[in-house]
Tab-separated table of C-alpha atoms in Angstrom:
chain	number	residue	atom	x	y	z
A	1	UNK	CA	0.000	0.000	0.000
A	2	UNK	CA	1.612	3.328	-1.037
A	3	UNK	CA	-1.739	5.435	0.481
A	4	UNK	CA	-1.283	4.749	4.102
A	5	UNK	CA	0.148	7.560	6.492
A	6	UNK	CA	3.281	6.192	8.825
A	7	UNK	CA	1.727	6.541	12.487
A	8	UNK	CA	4.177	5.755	14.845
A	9	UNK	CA	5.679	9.411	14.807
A	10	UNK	CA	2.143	9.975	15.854
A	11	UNK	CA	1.068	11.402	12.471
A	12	UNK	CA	-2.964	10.339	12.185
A	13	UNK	CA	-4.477	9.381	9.563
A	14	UNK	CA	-7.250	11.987	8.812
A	15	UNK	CA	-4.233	14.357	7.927
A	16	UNK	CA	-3.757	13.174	4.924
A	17	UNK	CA	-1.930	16.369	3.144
A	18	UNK	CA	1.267	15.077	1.172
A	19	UNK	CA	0.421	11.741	1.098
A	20	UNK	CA	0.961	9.743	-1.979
A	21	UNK	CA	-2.247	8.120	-3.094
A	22	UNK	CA	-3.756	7.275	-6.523
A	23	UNK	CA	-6.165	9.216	-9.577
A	24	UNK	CA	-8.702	11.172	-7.844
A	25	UNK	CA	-12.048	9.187	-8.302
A	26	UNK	CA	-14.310	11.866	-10.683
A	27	UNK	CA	-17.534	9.586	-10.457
A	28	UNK	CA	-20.246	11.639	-8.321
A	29	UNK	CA	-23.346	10.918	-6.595
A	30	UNK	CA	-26.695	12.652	-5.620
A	31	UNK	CA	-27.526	12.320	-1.505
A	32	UNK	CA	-29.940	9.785	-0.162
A	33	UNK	CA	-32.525	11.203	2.304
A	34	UNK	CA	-31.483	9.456	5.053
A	35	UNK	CA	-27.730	10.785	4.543
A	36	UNK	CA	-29.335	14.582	3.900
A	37	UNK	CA	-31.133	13.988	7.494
A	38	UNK	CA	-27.851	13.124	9.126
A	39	UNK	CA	-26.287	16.779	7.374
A	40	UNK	CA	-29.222	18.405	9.077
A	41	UNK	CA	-29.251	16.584	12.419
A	42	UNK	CA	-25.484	17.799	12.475
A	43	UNK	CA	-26.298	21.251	11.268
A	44	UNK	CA	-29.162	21.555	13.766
A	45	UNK	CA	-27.962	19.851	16.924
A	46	UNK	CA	-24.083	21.796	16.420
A	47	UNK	CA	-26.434	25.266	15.953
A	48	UNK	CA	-28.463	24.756	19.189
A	49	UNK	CA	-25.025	24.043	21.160
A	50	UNK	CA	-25.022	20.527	21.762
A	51	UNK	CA	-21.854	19.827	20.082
A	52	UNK	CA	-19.423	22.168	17.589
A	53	UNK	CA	-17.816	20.744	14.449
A	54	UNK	CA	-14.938	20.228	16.279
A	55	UNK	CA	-16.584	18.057	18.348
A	56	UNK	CA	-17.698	15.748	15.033
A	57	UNK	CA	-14.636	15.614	13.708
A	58	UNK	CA	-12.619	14.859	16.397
A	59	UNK	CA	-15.113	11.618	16.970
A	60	UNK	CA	-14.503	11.045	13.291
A	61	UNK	CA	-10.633	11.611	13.400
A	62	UNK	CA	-10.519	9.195	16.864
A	63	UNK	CA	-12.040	6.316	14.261
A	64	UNK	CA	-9.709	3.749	13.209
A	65	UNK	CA	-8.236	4.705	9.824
A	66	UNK	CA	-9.782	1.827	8.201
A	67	UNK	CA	-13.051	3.276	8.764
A	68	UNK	CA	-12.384	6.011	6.016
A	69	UNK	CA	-12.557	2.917	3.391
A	70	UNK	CA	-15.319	0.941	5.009
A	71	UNK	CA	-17.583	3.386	6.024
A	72	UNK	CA	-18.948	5.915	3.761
A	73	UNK	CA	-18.815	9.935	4.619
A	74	UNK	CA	-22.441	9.844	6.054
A	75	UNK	CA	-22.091	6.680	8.094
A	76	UNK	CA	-19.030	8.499	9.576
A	77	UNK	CA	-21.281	11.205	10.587
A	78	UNK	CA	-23.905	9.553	11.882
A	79	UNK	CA	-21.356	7.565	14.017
A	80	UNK	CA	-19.735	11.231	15.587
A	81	UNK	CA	-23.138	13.145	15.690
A	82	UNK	CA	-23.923	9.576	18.045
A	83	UNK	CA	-21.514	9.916	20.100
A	84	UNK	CA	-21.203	13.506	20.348
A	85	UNK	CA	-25.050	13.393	21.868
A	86	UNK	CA	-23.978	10.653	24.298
A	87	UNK	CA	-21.237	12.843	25.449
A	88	UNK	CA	-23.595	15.874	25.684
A	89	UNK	CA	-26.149	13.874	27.583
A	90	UNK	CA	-28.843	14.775	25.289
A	91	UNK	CA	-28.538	10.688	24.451
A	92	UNK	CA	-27.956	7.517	26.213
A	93	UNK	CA	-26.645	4.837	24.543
A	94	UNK	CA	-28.860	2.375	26.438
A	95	UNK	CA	-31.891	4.449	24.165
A	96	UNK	CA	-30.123	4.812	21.139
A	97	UNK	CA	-29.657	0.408	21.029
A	98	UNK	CA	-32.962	0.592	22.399
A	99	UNK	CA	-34.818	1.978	19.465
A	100	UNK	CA	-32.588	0.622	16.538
A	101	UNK	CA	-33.512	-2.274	17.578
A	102	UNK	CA	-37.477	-1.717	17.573
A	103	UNK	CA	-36.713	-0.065	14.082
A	104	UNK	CA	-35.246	-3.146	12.497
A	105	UNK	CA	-39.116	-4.598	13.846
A	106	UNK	CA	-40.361	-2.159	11.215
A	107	UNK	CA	-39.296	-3.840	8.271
A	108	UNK	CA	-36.393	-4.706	6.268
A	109	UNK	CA	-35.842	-1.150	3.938
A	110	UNK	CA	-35.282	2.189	4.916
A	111	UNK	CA	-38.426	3.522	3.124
A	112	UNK	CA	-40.514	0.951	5.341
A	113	UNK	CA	-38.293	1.187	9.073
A	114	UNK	CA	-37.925	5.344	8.589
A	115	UNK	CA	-41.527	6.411	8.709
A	116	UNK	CA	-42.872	4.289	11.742
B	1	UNK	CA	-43.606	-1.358	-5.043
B	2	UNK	CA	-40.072	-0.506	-5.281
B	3	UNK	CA	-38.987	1.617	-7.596
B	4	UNK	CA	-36.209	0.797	-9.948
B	5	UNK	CA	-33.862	3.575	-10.728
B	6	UNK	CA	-30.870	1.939	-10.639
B	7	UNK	CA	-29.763	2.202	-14.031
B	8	UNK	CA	-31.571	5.907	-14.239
B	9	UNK	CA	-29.252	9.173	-13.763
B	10	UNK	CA	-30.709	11.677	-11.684
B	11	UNK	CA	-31.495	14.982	-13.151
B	12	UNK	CA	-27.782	16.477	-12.474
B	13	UNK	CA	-26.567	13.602	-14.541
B	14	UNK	CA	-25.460	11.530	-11.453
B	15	UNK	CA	-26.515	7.948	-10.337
B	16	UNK	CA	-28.551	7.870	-7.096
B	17	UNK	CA	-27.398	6.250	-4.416
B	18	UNK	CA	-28.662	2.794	-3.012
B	19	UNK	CA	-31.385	4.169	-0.386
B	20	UNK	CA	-34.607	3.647	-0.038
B	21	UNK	CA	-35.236	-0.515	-1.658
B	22	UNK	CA	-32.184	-1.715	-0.013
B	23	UNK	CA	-32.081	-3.731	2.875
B	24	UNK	CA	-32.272	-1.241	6.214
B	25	UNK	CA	-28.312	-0.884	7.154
B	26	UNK	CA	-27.148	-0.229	10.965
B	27	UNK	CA	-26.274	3.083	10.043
B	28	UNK	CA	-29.663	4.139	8.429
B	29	UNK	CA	-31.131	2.239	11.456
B	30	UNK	CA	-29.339	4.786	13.743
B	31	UNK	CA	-29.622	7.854	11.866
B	32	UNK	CA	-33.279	6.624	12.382
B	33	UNK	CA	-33.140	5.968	15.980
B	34	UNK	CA	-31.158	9.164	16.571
B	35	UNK	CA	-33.934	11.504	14.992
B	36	UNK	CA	-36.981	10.129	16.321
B	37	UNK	CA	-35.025	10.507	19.692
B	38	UNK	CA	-34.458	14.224	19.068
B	39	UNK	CA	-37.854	14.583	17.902
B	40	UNK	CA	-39.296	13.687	21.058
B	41	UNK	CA	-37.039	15.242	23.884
B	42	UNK	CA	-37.800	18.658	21.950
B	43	UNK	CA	-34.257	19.329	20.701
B	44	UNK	CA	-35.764	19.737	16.884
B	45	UNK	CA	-38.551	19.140	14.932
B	46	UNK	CA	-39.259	16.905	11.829
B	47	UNK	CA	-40.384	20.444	10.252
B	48	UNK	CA	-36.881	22.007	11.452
B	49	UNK	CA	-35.546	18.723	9.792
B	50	UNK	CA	-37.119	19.126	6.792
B	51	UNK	CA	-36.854	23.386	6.509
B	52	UNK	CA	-32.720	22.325	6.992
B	53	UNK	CA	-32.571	19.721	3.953
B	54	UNK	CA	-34.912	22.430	1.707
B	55	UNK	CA	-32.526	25.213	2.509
B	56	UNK	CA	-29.227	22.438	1.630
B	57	UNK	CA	-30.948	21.264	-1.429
B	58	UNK	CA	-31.285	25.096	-2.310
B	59	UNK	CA	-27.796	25.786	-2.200
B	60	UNK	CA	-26.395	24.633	-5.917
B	61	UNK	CA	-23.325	26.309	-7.820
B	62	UNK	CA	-25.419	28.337	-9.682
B	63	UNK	CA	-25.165	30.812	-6.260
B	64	UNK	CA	-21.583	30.995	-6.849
B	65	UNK	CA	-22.229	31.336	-10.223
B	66	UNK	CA	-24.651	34.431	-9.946
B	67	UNK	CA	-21.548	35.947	-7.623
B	68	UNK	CA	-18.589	35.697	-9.789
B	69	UNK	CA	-20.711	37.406	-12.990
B	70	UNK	CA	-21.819	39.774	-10.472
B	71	UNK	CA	-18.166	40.236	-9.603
B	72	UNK	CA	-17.196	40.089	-12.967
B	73	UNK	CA	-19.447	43.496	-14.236
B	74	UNK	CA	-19.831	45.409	-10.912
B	75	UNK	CA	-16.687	47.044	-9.833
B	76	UNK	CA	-17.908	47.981	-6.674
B	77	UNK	CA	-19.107	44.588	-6.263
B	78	UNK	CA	-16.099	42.821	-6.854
B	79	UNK	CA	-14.103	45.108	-4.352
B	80	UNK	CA	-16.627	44.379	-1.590
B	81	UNK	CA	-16.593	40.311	-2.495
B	82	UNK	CA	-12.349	41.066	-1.803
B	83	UNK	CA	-12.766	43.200	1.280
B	84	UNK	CA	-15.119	40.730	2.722
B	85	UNK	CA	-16.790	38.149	1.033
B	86	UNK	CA	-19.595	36.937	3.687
B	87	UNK	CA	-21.091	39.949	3.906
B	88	UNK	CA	-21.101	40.673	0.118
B	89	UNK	CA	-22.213	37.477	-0.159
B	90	UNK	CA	-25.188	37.684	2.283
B	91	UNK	CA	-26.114	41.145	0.449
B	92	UNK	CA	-26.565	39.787	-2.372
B	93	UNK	CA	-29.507	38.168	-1.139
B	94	UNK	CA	-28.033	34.772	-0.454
B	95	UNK	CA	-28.185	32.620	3.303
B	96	UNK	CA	-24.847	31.213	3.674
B	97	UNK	CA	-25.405	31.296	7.494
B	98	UNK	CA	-22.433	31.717	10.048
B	99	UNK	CA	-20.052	30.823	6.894
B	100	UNK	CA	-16.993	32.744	7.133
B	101	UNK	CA	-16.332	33.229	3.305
B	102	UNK	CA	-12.838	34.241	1.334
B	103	UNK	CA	-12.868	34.895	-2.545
B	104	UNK	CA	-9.852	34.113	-3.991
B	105	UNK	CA	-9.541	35.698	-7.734
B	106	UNK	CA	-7.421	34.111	-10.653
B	107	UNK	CA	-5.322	35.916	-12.741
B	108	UNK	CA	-3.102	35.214	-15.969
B	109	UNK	CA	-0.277	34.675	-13.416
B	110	UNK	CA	-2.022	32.941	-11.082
B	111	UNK	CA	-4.758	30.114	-10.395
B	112	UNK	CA	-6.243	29.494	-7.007
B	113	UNK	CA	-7.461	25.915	-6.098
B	114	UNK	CA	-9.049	24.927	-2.665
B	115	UNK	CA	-8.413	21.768	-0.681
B	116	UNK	CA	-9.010	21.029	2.820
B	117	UNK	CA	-6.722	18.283	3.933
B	118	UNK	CA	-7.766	17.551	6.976
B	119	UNK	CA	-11.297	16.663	6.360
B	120	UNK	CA	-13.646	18.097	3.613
B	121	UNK	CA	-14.355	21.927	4.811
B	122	UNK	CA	-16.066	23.592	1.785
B	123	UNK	CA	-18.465	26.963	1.023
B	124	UNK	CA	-21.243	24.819	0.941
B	125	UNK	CA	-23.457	27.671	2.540
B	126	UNK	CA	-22.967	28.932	-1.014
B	127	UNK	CA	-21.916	26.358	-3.387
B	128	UNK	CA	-23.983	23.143	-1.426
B	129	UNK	CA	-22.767	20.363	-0.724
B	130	UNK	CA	-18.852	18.718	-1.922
B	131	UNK	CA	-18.548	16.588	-4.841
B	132	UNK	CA	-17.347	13.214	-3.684
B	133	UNK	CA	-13.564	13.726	-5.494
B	134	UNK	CA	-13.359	16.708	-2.822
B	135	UNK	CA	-13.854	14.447	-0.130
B	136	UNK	CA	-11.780	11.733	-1.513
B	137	UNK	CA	-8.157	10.579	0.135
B	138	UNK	CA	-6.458	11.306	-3.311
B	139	UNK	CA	-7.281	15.062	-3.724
B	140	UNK	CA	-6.775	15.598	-0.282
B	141	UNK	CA	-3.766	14.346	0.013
B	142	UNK	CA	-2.303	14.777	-3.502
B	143	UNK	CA	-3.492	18.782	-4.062
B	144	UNK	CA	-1.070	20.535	-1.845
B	145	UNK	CA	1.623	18.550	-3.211
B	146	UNK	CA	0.976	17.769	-6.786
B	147	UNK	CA	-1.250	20.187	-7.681
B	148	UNK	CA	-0.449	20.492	-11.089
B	149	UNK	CA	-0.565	16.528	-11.527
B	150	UNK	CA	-4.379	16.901	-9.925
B	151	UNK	CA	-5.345	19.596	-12.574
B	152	UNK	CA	-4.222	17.556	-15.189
B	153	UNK	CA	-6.454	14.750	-14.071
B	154	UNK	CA	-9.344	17.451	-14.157
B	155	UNK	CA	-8.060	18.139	-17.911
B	156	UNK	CA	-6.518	22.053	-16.623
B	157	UNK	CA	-3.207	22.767	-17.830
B	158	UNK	CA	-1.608	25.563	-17.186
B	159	UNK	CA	1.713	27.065	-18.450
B	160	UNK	CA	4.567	27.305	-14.930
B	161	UNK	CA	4.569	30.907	-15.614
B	162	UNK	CA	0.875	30.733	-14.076
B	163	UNK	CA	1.469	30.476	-10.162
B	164	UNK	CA	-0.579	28.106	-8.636
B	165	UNK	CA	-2.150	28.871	-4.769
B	166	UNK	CA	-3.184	25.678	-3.246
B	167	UNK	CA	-5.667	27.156	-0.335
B	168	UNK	CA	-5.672	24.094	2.560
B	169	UNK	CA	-8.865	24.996	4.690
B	170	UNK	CA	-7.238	23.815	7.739
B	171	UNK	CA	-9.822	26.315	9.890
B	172	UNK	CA	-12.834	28.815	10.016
B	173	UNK	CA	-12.393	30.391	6.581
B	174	UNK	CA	-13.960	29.071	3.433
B	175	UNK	CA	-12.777	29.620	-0.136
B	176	UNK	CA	-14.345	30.563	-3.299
B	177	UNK	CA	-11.945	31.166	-6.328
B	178	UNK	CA	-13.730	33.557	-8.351
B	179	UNK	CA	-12.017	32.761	-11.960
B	180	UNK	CA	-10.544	34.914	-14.478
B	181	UNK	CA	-13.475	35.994	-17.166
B	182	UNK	CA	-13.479	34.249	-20.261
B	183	UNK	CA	-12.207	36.392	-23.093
B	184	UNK	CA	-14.857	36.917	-25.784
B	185	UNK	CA	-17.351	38.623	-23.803
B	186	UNK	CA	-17.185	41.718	-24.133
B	187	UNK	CA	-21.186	43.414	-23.334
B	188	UNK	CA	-22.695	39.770	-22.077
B	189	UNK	CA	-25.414	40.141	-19.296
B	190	UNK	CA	-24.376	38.902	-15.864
B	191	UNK	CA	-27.012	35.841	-16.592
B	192	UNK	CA	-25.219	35.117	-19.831
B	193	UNK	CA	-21.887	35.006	-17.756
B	194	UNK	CA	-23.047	32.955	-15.068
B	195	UNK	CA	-23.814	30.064	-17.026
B	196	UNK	CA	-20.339	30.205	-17.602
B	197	UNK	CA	-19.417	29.346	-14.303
B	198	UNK	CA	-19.094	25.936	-13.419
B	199	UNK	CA	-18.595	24.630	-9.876
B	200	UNK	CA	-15.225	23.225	-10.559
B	201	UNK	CA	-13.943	26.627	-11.979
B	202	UNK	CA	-15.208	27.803	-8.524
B	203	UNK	CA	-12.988	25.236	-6.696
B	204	UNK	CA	-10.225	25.427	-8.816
B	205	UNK	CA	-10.305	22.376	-10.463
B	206	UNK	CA	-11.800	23.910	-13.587
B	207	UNK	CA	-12.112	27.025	-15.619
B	208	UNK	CA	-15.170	28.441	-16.581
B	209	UNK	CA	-16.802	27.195	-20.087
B	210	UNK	CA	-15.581	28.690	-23.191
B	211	UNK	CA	-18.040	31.733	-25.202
B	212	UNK	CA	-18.810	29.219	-27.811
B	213	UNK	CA	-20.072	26.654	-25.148
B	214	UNK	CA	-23.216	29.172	-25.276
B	215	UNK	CA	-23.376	29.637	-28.848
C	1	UNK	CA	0.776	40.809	8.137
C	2	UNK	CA	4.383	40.059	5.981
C	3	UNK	CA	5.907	38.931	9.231
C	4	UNK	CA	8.178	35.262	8.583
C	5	UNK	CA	6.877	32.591	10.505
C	6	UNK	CA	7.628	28.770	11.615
C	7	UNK	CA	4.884	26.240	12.116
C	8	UNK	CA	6.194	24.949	15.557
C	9	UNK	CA	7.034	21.200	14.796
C	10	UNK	CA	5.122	19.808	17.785
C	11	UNK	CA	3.129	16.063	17.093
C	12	UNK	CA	0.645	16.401	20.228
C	13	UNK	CA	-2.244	13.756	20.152
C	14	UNK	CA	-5.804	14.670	19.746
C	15	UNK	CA	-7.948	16.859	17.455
C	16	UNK	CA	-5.386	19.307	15.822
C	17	UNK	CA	-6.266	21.963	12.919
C	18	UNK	CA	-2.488	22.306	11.995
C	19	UNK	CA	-1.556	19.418	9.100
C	20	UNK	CA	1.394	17.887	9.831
C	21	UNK	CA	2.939	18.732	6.247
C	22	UNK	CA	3.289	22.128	7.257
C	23	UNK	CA	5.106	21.663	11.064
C	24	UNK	CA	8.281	22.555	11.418
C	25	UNK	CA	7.889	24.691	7.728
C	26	UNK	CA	8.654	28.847	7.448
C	27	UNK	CA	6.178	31.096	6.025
C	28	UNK	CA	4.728	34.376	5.548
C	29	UNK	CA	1.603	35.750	6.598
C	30	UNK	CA	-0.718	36.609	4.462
C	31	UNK	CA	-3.524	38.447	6.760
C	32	UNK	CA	-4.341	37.962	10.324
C	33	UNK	CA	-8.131	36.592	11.293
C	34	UNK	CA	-10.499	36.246	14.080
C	35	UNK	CA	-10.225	36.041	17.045
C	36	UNK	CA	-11.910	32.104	16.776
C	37	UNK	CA	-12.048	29.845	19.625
C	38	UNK	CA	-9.407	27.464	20.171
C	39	UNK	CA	-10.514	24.213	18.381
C	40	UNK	CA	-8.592	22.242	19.942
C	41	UNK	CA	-10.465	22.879	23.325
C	42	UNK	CA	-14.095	23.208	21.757
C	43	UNK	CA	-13.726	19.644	20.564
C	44	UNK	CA	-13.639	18.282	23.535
C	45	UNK	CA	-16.292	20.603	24.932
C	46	UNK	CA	-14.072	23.286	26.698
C	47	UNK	CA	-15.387	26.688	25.790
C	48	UNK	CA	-12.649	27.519	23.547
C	49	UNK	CA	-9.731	30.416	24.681
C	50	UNK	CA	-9.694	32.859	21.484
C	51	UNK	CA	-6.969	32.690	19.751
C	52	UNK	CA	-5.752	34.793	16.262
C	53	UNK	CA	-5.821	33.036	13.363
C	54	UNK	CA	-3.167	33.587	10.994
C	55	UNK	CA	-3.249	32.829	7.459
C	56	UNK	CA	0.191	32.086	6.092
C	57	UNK	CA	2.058	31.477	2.530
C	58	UNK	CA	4.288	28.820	2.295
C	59	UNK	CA	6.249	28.246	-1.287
C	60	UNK	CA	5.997	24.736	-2.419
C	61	UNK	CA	9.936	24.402	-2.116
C	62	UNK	CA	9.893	25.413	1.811
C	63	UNK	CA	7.424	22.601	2.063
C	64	UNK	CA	8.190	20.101	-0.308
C	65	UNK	CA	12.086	20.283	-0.737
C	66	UNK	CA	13.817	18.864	-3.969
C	67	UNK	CA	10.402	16.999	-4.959
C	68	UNK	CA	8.506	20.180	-5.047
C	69	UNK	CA	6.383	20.448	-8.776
C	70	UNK	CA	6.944	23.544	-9.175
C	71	UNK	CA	8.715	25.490	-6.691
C	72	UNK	CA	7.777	29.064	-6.605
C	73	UNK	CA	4.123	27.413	-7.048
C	74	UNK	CA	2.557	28.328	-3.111
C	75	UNK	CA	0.229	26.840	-0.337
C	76	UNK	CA	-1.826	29.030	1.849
C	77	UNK	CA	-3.671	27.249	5.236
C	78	UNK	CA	-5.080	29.354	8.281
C	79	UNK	CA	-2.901	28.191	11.498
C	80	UNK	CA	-3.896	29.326	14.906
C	81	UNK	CA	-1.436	31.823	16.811
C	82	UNK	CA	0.331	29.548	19.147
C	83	UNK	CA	1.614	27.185	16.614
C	84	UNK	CA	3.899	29.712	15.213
C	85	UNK	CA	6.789	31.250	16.386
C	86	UNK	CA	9.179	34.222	15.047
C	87	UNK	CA	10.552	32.601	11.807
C	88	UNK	CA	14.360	33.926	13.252
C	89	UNK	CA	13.801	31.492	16.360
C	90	UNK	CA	16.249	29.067	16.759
C-alpha cells in the first residue's frame, strides 16, 4: 500500500496532506434522504449548542483509519453526531440500542423502518 | 412497489445512491433511531428537519455562479466580495449562514485551487454540498503537493509561468476562487456570464466554459 | 501581516487543525483573522480560549524540498497563533 500515512511518529491518519495516493475518483453521486437527514441533524444539533464541528470531527478523526474505506462519509457522521449526543447527555446509549432495535421490527428497507 | 432507478441518472446527470429498496443498514437504522429521539425530547422538529434539507438542497453552484458574474461586471461589487466576502455574499440576497467566506480571484499569473486536507471543509453555505472527489483521500492528500498533476487529471493545464495557490482549509475560513473571465465577452449580461461558471472553476479544479459553449 | 513565521514542529495527540505537512515549515503571513475559539479545546467541549488566526504562505519548495512540482508554485492554510513562532527562532 503506497496510500497509508506512517503513524508511529504519531502522524494520524485523517491528515492526509502530502500523502501519496492514486487518480482522484471523478464519479459523483446525488444524496440519499437518510444521509441529507444526518447533514441536518449535524447542522441543527451543532447550531443549538449541543456539540461544535470540532466536536464531530474529532469523533470522526478518533475512528480507526480503516473506517475512512469501510464506512462511507455519512455513516461516519452519523457515528460522531452519536456519540457527540452521548457525550452531551442529550442521548444515552442504552436508548439509542434501544430503538434501533425496535426499528429493524419495522421492516427490512429504509423507506418501510424510517416512517414508523 | 419498489422503484427501480438503478440504471436511471438523476437529473444532475449523477446515479442515485442505493437508499430507499435496499435492505435497512445499521447506520440508516441509527440515523433513524437518533432523529426520532431528538424529535421527542424537543431538541428539533421533523419540520426544522425538513426546513434544513430544503434550505441544503437550495444551495447549488449556480449561487456561486450568480456571484462571480456579479463580480465580474460590478466594480464595486467585486471590491466588496475582496474586502469581505460573507457579507457581500449575504447582500446579495443569499443565506450562507455563520459561513466565514474568502474569494480568492485568478489571474493570468495565477490560479487558485481549494483543498481542505484535513477533512472536507467547503463553502457549501454557497456552493452546497462537496462533490465526492473533494472528499476523496487522493485530492486531499495529492493537491497541496501535486497540484499540477491533480489539474491535469481534471483536464486544466496551465503554463509554470501561471502560479498556482493551493488554499488548505485547515480552519474557520472558506474559499471561493472567483475565476478569471473568459475572453470573448465583451457586453454579455451577468445571466449570460453565469452560465459560464461551473462549480469546478469555482474550486479550482476547472475554468469556466468557453463563449462558444453558449453559442 | 508580511511577518516570517515557523509552524512549531510539535506532534501532540488529539484533534489538531495544523496538518502535519506544514510543522516545522517557514512562512509568511498573508492576513491575520479572528479572534476564533481554540478548536482544539471546543472539541472536547471546553469553551474555547480565542486565539488569532493567521493565514500564512508557504512556497511549495519550503514545504516540499527537492520533490517540489513547481517550486515558486505556493500553499496558503489558516494556522492558529500559538503554533507559530518568530521565523528567526532558533
Amino acid at each position: 500500500m503506497t496510500d497509508t500515512i506512517p503513524q508511529a511518529d504519531g502522524h494520524r491518519w485523517h491528515d492526509m496532506g502530502g500523502a501519496a495516493a492514486g487518480e482522484v475518483p471523478l464519479a459523483d453521486h446525488d444524496f440519499a434522504l437518510w444521509e441529507k437527514r444526518v447533514d441536518a441533524l449535524m447542522i441543527l444539533c451543532s447550531a443549538k449548542g449541543h456539540f461544535t464541528v470540532d466536536g464531530l470531527r474529532r469523533a470522526l478523526e478518533d475512528m480507526p483509519p480503516s473506517s475512512f474505506e469501510e464506512l462511507s462519509y455519512y455513516e461516519r457522521w452519523i457515528a460522531s453526531v452519536s456519540q457527540n449526543l452521548v457525550e452531551a447527555g442529550v442521548l444515552t446509549t442504552f436508548e439509542i440500542g434501544e430503538r434501533m432495535s425496535a426499528i429493524r421490527e419495522r421492516g427490512q428497507t429504509y423507506g418501510d423502518a424510517a416512517d414508523g | 412497489m419498489p422503484h427501480d432507478h438503478h440504471n436511471h441518472l438523476s437529473p444532475s446527470g449523477h446515479p442515485f445512491r442505493a437508499d430507499n429498496d435496499h435492505p435497512l443498514s445499521y447506520w440508516q437504522t441509527m440515523e433513524i433511531a437518533v432523529r426520532e429521539l431528538l424529535i421527542e425530547k424537543g431538541v428539533t422538529t421533523a419540520a426544522e428537519i425538513a426546513r434544513q434539507i430544503d434550505a441544503m438542497d437550495n444551495r447549488t453552484p449556480a449561487n456561486g455562479a450568480a456571484v462571480v458574474a456579479r463580480a465580474w461586471t460590478d466594480p464595486d461589487f467585486r471590491a466588496a466580495l475582496q474586502h469581505d466576502a460573507s457579507v457581500a455574499t449575504s447582500e446579495m440576497g443569499f443565506d450562507i449562514g455563520p459561513m466565514k467566506l474568502i474569494a480568492v480571484e485568478n489571474t493570468a499569473d495565477l490560479h487558485n485551487i481549494v483543498v481542505c486536507t484535513l477533512c472536507s471543509c467547503y463553502p457549501r453555505n454557497l456552493l452546497g454540498l462537496p462533490p465526492d472527489w473533494y472528499k476523496s483521500r487522493a485530492y486531499r492528500s495529492r493537491t497541496v503537493r501535486e497540484p499540477r498533476r491533480v489539474l491535469a487529471e481534471f483536464g486544466v493545464t496551465l503554463p509554470e509561468t501561471t502560479q498556482i495557490r493551493v488554499h488548505d482549509s485547515t480552519a474557520d475560513m472558506r474559499y471561493v476562487v472567483i475565476p478569471a473571465r473568459p475572453d470573448g465577452t465583451d457586453g454579455w449580461s451577468t445571466d449570460d456570464l453565469a452560465h459560464l461558471v461551473t462549480r469546478d472553476s469555482m474550486v479550482g479544479t476547472g475554468l469556466p466554459k468557453s463563449p462558444d459553449a453558449l453559442a | 501581516m508580511g511577518s516570517r513565521v515557523r509552524v512549531r514542529n510539535d506532534m501532540p495527540p488529539g484533534h489538531i487543525r495544523t496538518p502535519a505537512y506544514l510543522r516545522g515549515k517557514c512562512g509568511v503571513i498573508e492576513r491575520t483573522l479572528g479572534p476564533f475559539a481554540n478548536p482544539e479545546e471546543l472539541a472536547y467541549r471546553h469553551s474555547g480560549a480565542p486565539l488569532a488566526l493567521h493565514r500564512v504562505r508557504f512556497t511549495m519548495a519550503e514545504v516540499w524540498g527537492a520533490t517540489a512540482e513547481i517550486p515558486t508554485d505556493t500553499i496558503e492554510a489558516e494556522i492558529y497563533a500559538h503554533w507559530l513562532e518568530p521565523a528567526d527562532a532558533a
